[in-house]
Coordinates of C-alpha atoms in Angstrom, one line a residue:
M199 CA 12.4 14.5 1.6
E200 CA 13.3 10.3 2.6
T201 CA 10.5 8.6 3.5
N202 CA 9.9 5.3 5.4
P203 CA 9.6 2.4 3.2
I204 CA 6.5 1.1 2.4
E205 CA 7.2 -2.5 3.9
T206 CA 6.9 -0.6 7.4
W207 CA 3.8 1.4 7.1
W208 CA 1.5 -0.9 4.4
S209 CA -0.2 -3.0 7.5
R210 CA -1.6 -0.1 8.9
V211 CA -3.4 1.9 5.4
S212 CA -7.1 1.3 6.1
T213 CA -8.6 -1.2 4.9
P214 CA -10.7 0.6 2.3
A215 CA -7.2 2.7 1.2
K216 CA -5.8 -0.6 0.5
E217 CA -8.6 -1.6 -1.7
W218 CA -8.2 1.6 -3.6
L219 CA -5.2 1.4 -3.9
R220 CA -5.4 -1.8 -5.8
E221 CA -8.1 -1.4 -8.1
N222 CA -6.6 1.8 -9.2
L223 CA -2.7 0.5 -9.5
R224 CA -0.5 3.6 -11.1
S225 CA -3.2 5.8 -10.7
T226 CA -1.8 9.6 -11.2
V227 CA -4.1 11.0 -9.0
L228 CA -5.0 9.6 -5.4
P229 CA -8.3 11.0 -3.2
D230 CA -7.9 12.6 -0.5
H231 CA -9.2 9.9 1.7
V232 CA -7.0 7.2 0.4
V233 CA -4.0 10.7 0.5
K234 CA -5.1 10.7 4.6
A235 CA -5.0 6.8 5.1
I236 CA -1.1 6.7 3.8
R237 CA 0.3 9.4 6.0
D238 CA -2.1 8.8 8.9
A239 CA 0.0 5.5 8.6
G240 CA 3.5 6.5 8.4
G241 CA 3.7 7.0 5.0
P242 CA 5.0 9.7 2.3
S243 CA 2.6 12.8 3.4
V244 CA 2.9 15.3 0.2
Q245 CA 1.6 14.8 -2.6
Q246 CA 2.9 16.7 -5.8
Q247 CA 1.9 17.4 -8.7
G248 CA -1.4 15.0 -8.5
G249 CA -0.5 12.5 -6.7
S250 CA 2.0 11.3 -9.1
D251 CA 4.5 11.8 -6.6
L252 CA 3.1 10.5 -3.6
L253 CA 3.7 6.6 -4.3
G254 CA 7.2 5.6 -6.3
T255 CA 7.6 2.5 -8.6
G256 CA 8.4 0.4 -6.0
D257 CA 5.6 1.1 -4.1
W258 CA 3.0 0.6 -6.7
Q259 CA 4.7 -2.8 -7.3
F260 CA 5.1 -3.6 -3.3
I261 CA 0.6 -3.5 -4.1
E262 CA 0.6 -5.0 -6.8
T263 CA 2.1 -8.1 -5.9
Q264 CA 3.3 -8.5 -1.9
S265 CA 0.7 -6.9 -0.5
E266 CA -1.7 -8.9 1.3
F267 CA -5.4 -9.6 0.2
V268 CA -6.5 -10.7 3.6
D269 CA -6.8 -7.4 5.7

């Protein structure tokens, strides 16, 4: 299943979810509110294997290095 790149939906993710992702980089399990925020923003919507496959390596790199800290 192909999804939109993170650059296309990140700006629509809720601030609390962004903060959680930044504070828990590369987490293998994402809480339901974060999964919902990503899905609602247009990102991947299927959490497989407890969240380890929801965000890819490139997504985590974007969150760590390119995402805006001022939302």
